[in-house]
Short mmCIF file of C-alpha atoms and ligand atoms in Angstrom, two decimals:
data_model
loop_
_atom_site.label_atom_id
_atom_site.label_comp_id
_atom_site.label_asym_id
_atom_site.label_seq_id
_atom_site.Cartn_x
_atom_site.Cartn_y
_atom_site.Cartn_z
CA MET I 2 0.00 0.00 0.00
CA VAL I 3 1.37 3.43 -0.92
CA MET I 4 1.44 5.64 2.15
CA THR I 5 1.53 9.40 1.66
CA ILE I 6 2.08 11.66 4.67
CA LEU I 7 1.80 15.43 4.98
CA GLY I 8 4.20 16.90 7.57
CA ILE I 9 3.73 20.30 9.22
CA GLU I 10 6.42 22.19 11.16
CA SER I 11 5.76 25.46 13.03
CA SER I 12 7.73 25.24 16.28
CA CYS I 13 9.70 28.47 15.95
CA ASP I 14 10.00 30.93 13.06
CA ASP I 15 9.83 28.65 10.02
CA THR I 16 6.48 27.58 8.58
CA ALA I 17 7.15 24.36 6.70
CA ALA I 18 5.26 21.56 4.95
CA ALA I 19 6.47 18.39 3.24
CA ILE I 20 5.12 15.28 1.58
CA VAL I 21 6.69 11.86 2.16
CA ASP I 22 5.55 8.87 0.14
CA ASP I 23 6.54 5.43 1.44
CA GLY I 24 9.50 7.07 3.21
CA PHE I 25 10.61 8.97 0.08
CA LEU I 26 10.56 12.75 0.17
CA LEU I 27 8.40 14.20 -2.63
CA SER I 28 8.46 17.87 -1.61
CA SER I 29 9.60 20.16 1.17
CA THR I 30 8.62 23.83 1.38
CA VAL I 31 9.41 26.49 3.94
CA ALA I 32 8.53 30.13 4.52
CA ASP I 33 10.97 31.84 6.84
CA GLN I 34 10.06 35.02 8.67
CA ASP I 35 12.15 38.12 7.94
CA VAL I 36 10.02 40.12 10.37
CA HIS I 37 12.30 39.08 13.32
CA LYS I 38 15.55 40.35 11.80
CA LYS I 39 15.19 43.93 13.01
CA TYR I 40 14.61 42.74 16.60
CA GLY I 41 17.75 40.58 16.75
CA GLY I 42 15.81 37.46 17.75
CA VAL I 43 12.48 35.69 17.35
CA VAL I 44 9.47 37.67 18.69
CA PRO I 45 6.94 34.94 19.65
CA GLU I 46 3.82 37.02 18.99
CA LEU I 47 5.01 38.00 15.51
CA ALA I 48 6.03 34.40 14.79
CA SER I 49 2.49 33.07 15.47
CA ARG I 50 0.94 35.73 13.24
CA ALA I 51 3.34 34.95 10.41
CA HIS I 52 2.60 31.21 10.74
CA GLN I 53 -1.11 32.04 10.36
CA GLN I 54 -0.37 33.89 7.12
CA ASN I 55 2.03 31.30 5.74
CA ILE I 56 0.57 27.93 6.64
CA ILE I 57 -2.03 27.51 3.86
CA PRO I 58 0.22 28.73 0.98
CA VAL I 59 3.11 26.58 2.25
CA VAL I 60 0.97 23.42 2.41
CA ASP I 61 -0.55 24.22 -0.98
CA LEU I 62 2.91 24.53 -2.52
CA ALA I 63 4.11 21.28 -0.91
CA ILE I 64 1.15 19.42 -2.45
CA GLN I 65 1.71 21.03 -5.86
CA GLN I 66 5.45 20.35 -5.86
CA ALA I 67 4.89 16.73 -4.85
CA GLY I 68 2.70 16.34 -7.93
CA ILE I 69 -0.11 14.71 -5.96
CA GLU I 70 -3.77 15.46 -5.33
CA ILE I 71 -4.96 16.42 -1.84
CA ASP I 72 -7.05 13.21 -1.82
CA GLY I 73 -3.82 11.21 -1.96
CA ILE I 74 -2.75 12.28 1.55
CA GLN I 75 -3.33 9.45 4.02
CA ALA I 76 -2.18 11.04 7.29
CA VAL I 77 -1.05 14.37 8.68
CA ALA I 78 1.93 14.62 11.04
CA PHE I 79 2.63 17.83 12.98
CA THR I 80 5.17 19.16 15.47
CA ARG I 81 3.59 19.01 18.92
CA GLY I 82 6.64 20.47 20.69
CA PRO I 83 9.01 21.56 22.04
CA GLY I 84 8.89 25.13 20.80
CA LEU I 85 7.04 28.44 21.12
CA LEU I 86 3.49 27.74 22.21
CA GLY I 87 1.80 30.34 19.98
CA SER I 88 3.73 28.99 16.98
CA LEU I 89 2.97 25.35 17.78
CA LEU I 90 -0.74 26.16 18.14
CA VAL I 91 -0.92 27.24 14.50
CA GLY I 92 0.55 23.99 13.13
CA THR I 93 -1.40 21.83 15.58
CA SER I 94 -4.73 23.50 14.81
CA PHE I 95 -4.09 23.32 11.08
CA ALA I 96 -3.21 19.61 11.30
CA LYS I 97 -6.35 18.86 13.33
CA GLY I 98 -8.53 20.75 10.88
CA PHE I 99 -6.93 18.98 7.93
CA ALA I 100 -7.30 15.54 9.57
CA LEU I 101 -10.97 16.19 10.36
CA ALA I 102 -11.82 17.63 6.96
CA ARG I 103 -10.02 14.87 5.02
CA ASN I 104 -10.91 12.09 7.49
CA VAL I 105 -7.29 10.95 7.87
CA PRO I 106 -5.30 10.08 11.02
CA LEU I 107 -3.36 12.65 13.01
CA ILE I 108 0.20 11.96 14.18
CA GLU I 109 2.03 14.07 16.76
CA VAL I 110 5.79 14.42 16.36
CA ASN I 111 8.49 15.51 18.78
CA HIS I 112 10.59 18.16 17.01
CA LEU I 113 13.89 16.96 18.54
CA GLN I 114 13.29 13.33 17.63
CA ALA I 115 12.48 14.50 14.11
CA HIS I 116 15.82 16.34 13.81
CA ILE I 117 17.48 12.93 14.32
CA VAL I 118 15.12 11.09 11.93
CA VAL I 119 16.55 13.19 9.02
CA HIS I 120 19.14 10.43 8.83
CA PHE I 121 16.44 8.12 7.46
CA ILE I 122 14.87 10.41 4.84
CA LYS I 123 15.05 8.78 1.43
CA GLU I 124 15.11 10.74 -1.84
CA HIS I 125 14.53 9.31 -5.32
CA GLY I 126 17.81 9.22 -7.23
CA VAL I 127 19.94 9.95 -4.16
CA SER I 128 21.88 7.15 -2.51
CA ALA I 129 22.52 7.79 1.16
CA SER I 130 23.73 5.47 3.90
CA HIS I 131 21.62 5.35 7.05
CA PRO I 132 23.18 4.87 10.51
CA PRO I 133 22.88 1.42 12.11
CA PHE I 134 21.20 1.07 15.54
CA PRO I 135 22.28 1.92 18.13
CA PHE I 136 24.10 5.10 17.17
CA LEU I 137 25.15 8.17 19.09
CA CYS I 138 23.75 11.52 17.95
CA LEU I 139 24.90 15.00 18.91
CA LEU I 140 21.77 17.11 18.50
CA VAL I 141 22.70 20.78 18.37
CA SER I 142 20.16 23.48 17.57
CA GLY I 143 19.13 26.98 18.58
CA GLY I 144 17.10 25.69 21.52
CA HIS I 145 18.71 22.35 22.41
CA THR I 146 22.03 20.59 22.85
CA GLN I 147 21.75 16.89 23.62
CA LEU I 148 23.67 13.64 23.43
CA VAL I 149 21.28 10.89 22.41
CA ILE I 150 21.59 7.14 22.03
CA VAL I 151 19.29 6.23 19.14
CA HIS I 152 17.98 2.68 19.62
CA SER I 153 15.45 2.75 16.77
CA HIS I 154 13.59 5.24 14.56
CA LEU I 155 11.35 6.12 17.48
CA GLU I 156 13.19 5.00 20.61
CA MET I 157 15.79 7.50 21.74
CA GLU I 158 17.60 7.96 25.05
CA VAL I 159 18.98 11.34 26.13
CA ILE I 160 22.22 10.76 28.08
CA GLY I 161 23.33 14.37 28.37
CA GLN I 162 22.11 17.88 27.68
CA THR I 163 22.79 21.53 28.27
CA ILE I 164 22.12 22.85 31.74
CA ASP I 165 21.66 26.42 30.45
CA ASP I 166 22.09 27.83 26.90
CA ALA I 167 22.10 25.71 23.75
CA ALA I 168 25.09 25.66 21.39
CA GLY I 169 23.10 27.63 18.79
CA GLU I 170 22.27 30.24 21.42
CA ALA I 171 25.97 30.58 22.23
CA PHE I 172 26.65 31.27 18.54
CA ASP I 173 23.70 33.67 18.23
CA LYS I 174 24.21 35.60 21.49
CA CYS I 175 27.94 36.08 20.92
CA ALA I 176 27.23 37.11 17.33
CA LYS I 177 24.79 39.71 18.67
CA ILE I 178 27.51 41.07 20.99
CA MET I 179 29.64 41.60 17.85
CA GLY I 180 26.71 43.37 16.13
CA LEU I 181 26.06 40.56 13.61
CA PRO I 182 22.48 40.03 12.38
CA TYR I 183 20.22 37.26 13.78
CA PRO I 184 20.67 34.31 13.58
CA GLY I 185 24.41 34.82 13.94
CA GLY I 186 25.55 31.18 13.69
CA PRO I 187 25.93 31.02 9.88
CA MET I 188 27.83 34.33 9.74
CA VAL I 189 30.18 33.33 12.58
CA ASP I 190 30.87 30.17 10.57
CA GLU I 191 31.65 32.24 7.46
CA LEU I 192 33.91 34.79 9.18
CA ALA I 193 35.65 32.07 11.24
CA ARG I 194 37.12 30.67 8.02
CA LEU I 195 39.13 33.91 7.64
CA GLY I 196 40.34 34.08 11.26
CA ASP I 197 42.82 32.48 13.65
CA PRO I 198 41.11 30.00 16.05
CA SER I 199 43.95 30.36 18.56
CA ALA I 200 43.88 34.19 18.63
CA PHE I 201 41.87 34.34 21.89
CA GLY I 202 41.17 31.80 24.64
CA PHE I 203 37.67 31.55 26.10
CA THR I 204 36.19 29.72 29.09
CA LYS I 205 35.49 26.00 28.88
CA PRO I 206 32.90 24.94 31.48
CA LYS I 207 33.13 22.15 34.01
CA THR I 208 29.95 20.06 33.99
CA ASP I 209 28.86 16.47 34.68
CA PRO I 210 30.31 13.98 32.20
CA PHE I 211 27.74 14.25 29.41
CA ASN I 212 26.13 17.62 30.20
CA PHE I 213 26.93 20.91 28.49
CA SER I 214 26.98 24.53 29.60
CA PHE I 215 27.39 27.60 27.40
CA SER I 216 26.25 30.54 29.55
CA GLY I 217 29.74 31.01 31.08
CA LEU I 218 31.29 31.22 27.64
CA LYS I 219 28.80 33.91 26.58
CA THR I 220 29.55 36.00 29.72
CA ASN I 221 33.30 35.49 29.27
CA PHE I 222 33.01 36.60 25.63
CA LEU I 223 31.00 39.70 26.60
CA TYR I 224 33.38 40.82 29.38
CA PHE I 225 36.43 40.18 27.21
CA ILE I 226 35.03 42.36 24.43
CA GLN I 227 33.95 45.11 26.83
CA ASP I 228 37.52 45.22 28.25
CA GLN I 229 39.11 45.33 24.83
CA LEU I 230 36.76 48.08 23.64
CA LYS I 231 38.01 50.32 26.47
CA GLN I 232 41.46 50.25 24.85
CA ASP I 233 40.43 50.13 21.20
CA GLU I 234 37.03 51.35 20.03
CA ALA I 235 37.46 49.49 16.75
CA PHE I 236 38.43 46.18 18.42
CA ILE I 237 35.40 44.24 17.13
CA GLU I 238 35.79 45.60 13.61
CA ASN I 239 39.54 44.94 13.54
CA ARG I 240 39.44 41.46 15.02
CA LYS I 241 36.01 40.13 13.98
CA ASN I 242 37.37 37.17 12.02
CA ASP I 243 39.69 36.12 14.86
CA LEU I 244 36.87 36.54 17.41
CA CYS I 245 34.57 34.33 15.32
CA ALA I 246 37.26 31.71 14.73
CA SER I 247 38.21 31.56 18.44
CA LEU I 248 34.58 31.45 19.57
CA GLN I 249 33.70 28.70 17.10
CA PHE I 250 36.84 26.76 18.07
CA THR I 251 35.78 26.86 21.76
CA ILE I 252 32.17 25.79 21.08
CA ILE I 253 33.31 22.90 18.88
CA ARG I 254 35.88 21.80 21.46
CA ILE I 255 33.20 21.71 24.19
CA LEU I 256 30.87 19.67 21.95
CA MET I 257 33.53 17.26 20.69
CA GLU I 258 35.00 16.50 24.12
CA LYS I 259 31.61 15.31 25.37
CA LEU I 260 30.91 13.36 22.21
CA ILE I 261 34.25 11.55 22.47
CA LEU I 262 33.61 10.74 26.13
CA ALA I 263 30.11 9.45 25.33
CA SER I 264 31.48 7.19 22.60
CA GLU I 265 34.18 5.86 24.92
CA LYS I 266 31.75 5.23 27.79
CA THR I 267 28.99 3.62 25.70
CA GLY I 268 31.28 1.81 23.26
CA ILE I 269 29.15 3.13 20.37
CA ARG I 270 31.25 4.09 17.36
CA SER I 271 28.54 5.06 14.87
CA VAL I 272 28.24 8.79 15.42
CA ALA I 273 25.84 11.31 13.88
CA LEU I 274 25.12 15.03 13.96
CA ALA I 275 21.70 16.69 13.77
CA GLY I 276 20.08 20.13 14.25
CA GLY I 277 20.77 23.61 12.88
CA VAL I 278 24.29 23.91 14.33
CA SER I 279 25.30 20.71 12.51
CA ALA I 280 25.44 22.94 9.39
CA ASN I 281 28.59 24.46 10.93
CA SER I 282 31.56 23.74 8.67
CA GLY I 283 34.04 23.63 11.56
CA LEU I 284 31.94 21.09 13.46
CA ARG I 285 31.55 18.91 10.35
CA THR I 286 35.33 18.99 9.79
CA ALA I 287 36.05 18.27 13.47
CA LEU I 288 33.79 15.22 13.39
CA GLY I 289 35.56 13.94 10.28
CA ARG I 290 38.94 14.40 11.98
CA GLU I 291 37.87 12.49 15.10
CA ALA I 292 36.35 9.74 12.95
CA GLY I 293 39.72 9.24 11.27
CA LYS I 294 41.49 9.02 14.63
CA ARG I 295 38.97 6.80 16.37
CA GLY I 296 37.61 4.60 13.60
CA TRP I 297 34.09 6.02 13.91
CA ASP I 298 31.47 5.65 11.18
CA ILE I 299 30.01 9.12 10.89
CA TYR I 300 26.71 10.43 9.56
CA ILE I 301 26.35 14.14 8.75
CA PRO I 302 23.00 15.36 7.36
CA GLU I 303 22.80 17.36 4.16
CA VAL I 304 22.75 21.06 5.07
CA LYS I 305 19.13 21.40 3.82
CA PHE I 306 18.07 18.88 6.50
CA THR I 307 19.97 20.48 9.40
CA MET I 308 17.69 23.53 9.84
CA ASP I 309 14.05 23.33 10.81
CA ASN I 310 12.06 21.67 8.02
CA ALA I 311 8.93 19.59 7.59
CA ALA I 312 10.61 16.71 5.73
CA MET I 313 11.81 15.50 9.13
CA ILE I 314 8.27 15.76 10.54
CA ALA I 315 6.71 13.84 7.65
CA ALA I 316 9.47 11.19 7.82
CA THR I 317 8.91 10.71 11.57
CA GLY I 318 5.17 10.58 10.87
CA TYR I 319 5.85 7.77 8.40
CA PHE I 320 7.62 5.64 11.05
CA LYS I 321 4.85 6.37 13.56
CA TYR I 322 2.24 5.40 10.99
CA LEU I 323 4.02 2.07 10.47
CA ALA I 324 4.02 1.60 14.27
CA GLY I 325 0.29 2.44 14.44
CA ASP I 326 1.06 5.36 16.75
CA PHE I 327 -1.78 7.83 16.09
CA THR I 328 -2.99 10.86 18.06
CA GLY I 329 -6.47 11.85 19.30
CA HIS I 330 -8.04 15.21 18.55
CA ASP I 331 -7.88 16.20 22.23
CA ILE I 332 -4.12 16.72 21.86
CA SER I 333 -2.63 20.11 22.67
CA PRO I 334 0.85 21.42 21.83
CA ALA I 335 3.58 21.45 24.47
CA ALA I 336 6.30 24.10 24.78
CA ARG I 337 8.39 21.53 26.66
CA LEU I 338 8.21 17.94 25.47
CA PRO I 339 10.64 15.22 26.55
CA PHE I 340 11.49 12.42 24.10
O1 KG4 A 948 17.53 23.45 14.30
P1 KG4 A 948 17.34 24.91 14.05
O2 KG4 A 948 17.04 25.37 12.63
O3 KG4 A 948 16.22 25.50 14.95
C1 KG4 A 948 16.01 25.05 16.26
O4 KG4 A 948 15.31 24.00 16.43
O5 KG4 A 948 16.55 25.72 17.16
O6 KG4 A 948 18.67 25.62 14.57
C2 KG4 A 948 18.87 27.01 14.47
C3 KG4 A 948 20.24 27.33 15.05
C4 KG4 A 948 20.50 28.83 15.21
O7 KG4 A 948 21.02 29.06 16.50
C5 KG4 A 948 21.55 29.11 14.13
O8 KG4 A 948 22.42 30.18 14.45
C6 KG4 A 948 22.30 27.80 14.11
O9 KG4 A 948 21.29 26.82 14.21
N1 KG4 A 948 23.09 27.62 12.88
C7 KG4 A 948 24.44 27.61 12.85
C8 KG4 A 948 24.82 27.45 11.50
N2 KG4 A 948 23.66 27.36 10.76
C9 KG4 A 948 22.62 27.47 11.62
N3 KG4 A 948 25.33 27.72 13.84
C10 KG4 A 948 26.63 27.66 13.51
N4 KG4 A 948 27.07 27.52 12.23
C11 KG4 A 948 26.21 27.41 11.21
N5 KG4 A 948 26.64 27.25 9.95
ZN1 ZN A 949 14.90 22.60 15.30
#
């Protein structure tokens, strides 16, 4: 039986829809929201309004680009959480309405789990190797930083996480201190390529074995820059590339040290990245380097699947459909949602 799933993602500031057919991605559309740029971060109220405007056109486009008829959709999967509540409400309400109107099942998806499921998205004409179970995944995004043992498509065990800021927040907040536009991560990545990673040394936190902390680094970065600006007003302008390279070097070192420890302690040598920060070129290179040294098999998602997207929601919906894991219409979104 051909199984066609519509996926809806609206957890933060991207409104996205995708169609997956028997596990193969047919289309993936996204409307991002420029409205937040001038505020230097996502404004929740504006995000919900933009989702309301975008959701129907984005779904319409996903159906058109997939080359299917609306009648062909057999289930709708949506992000239940974690995320911004007002944003999640838009996707959840749309999915419920769609499921009721079309008389198809509803499937709730955990956004974080879905970031990891990108490793199992299949595309026609693209050969990709999928990680074997169990594998270790470093999930790094704007809101989360977690070390996860992935036992199956749907069974995942968090063994460590950040106790304060996420890795993406560390990139974005430090970028903001340097006056870079939101979200700063991609630009730090770009400028870091032109700088010296050993130019400045920043704080590395002490935390429990598998947990992370990034708030100390952010404070250290801020105070360091404030001190330097007292002596040289143009310090940021003059040393921006070196600041980005040194900051990125520190964040990657914090992430990699924990990942190496987790692999040693669990004995798992299949290692994957997921989440927006896994687009970072330095992190991708660092993982490759460690793999060479340690004999790891590594799995790095295509950049288009690192950021928030609905392909990952539809793909997770597909595995839940196979498992018969459906959701009632009394479901409500959850800003916090454990695996
Ligand atoms: O997964 P994602 O799209 O949204 C969340 O679920 O949070 O991740 C967004 C985060 C932002 O913090 C952004 O700055 C970061 O991913 N990011 C990067 C890069 N591309 C995106 N951080 C560092 N280097 C990049 N190339
Ligand atoms: Zn995300």
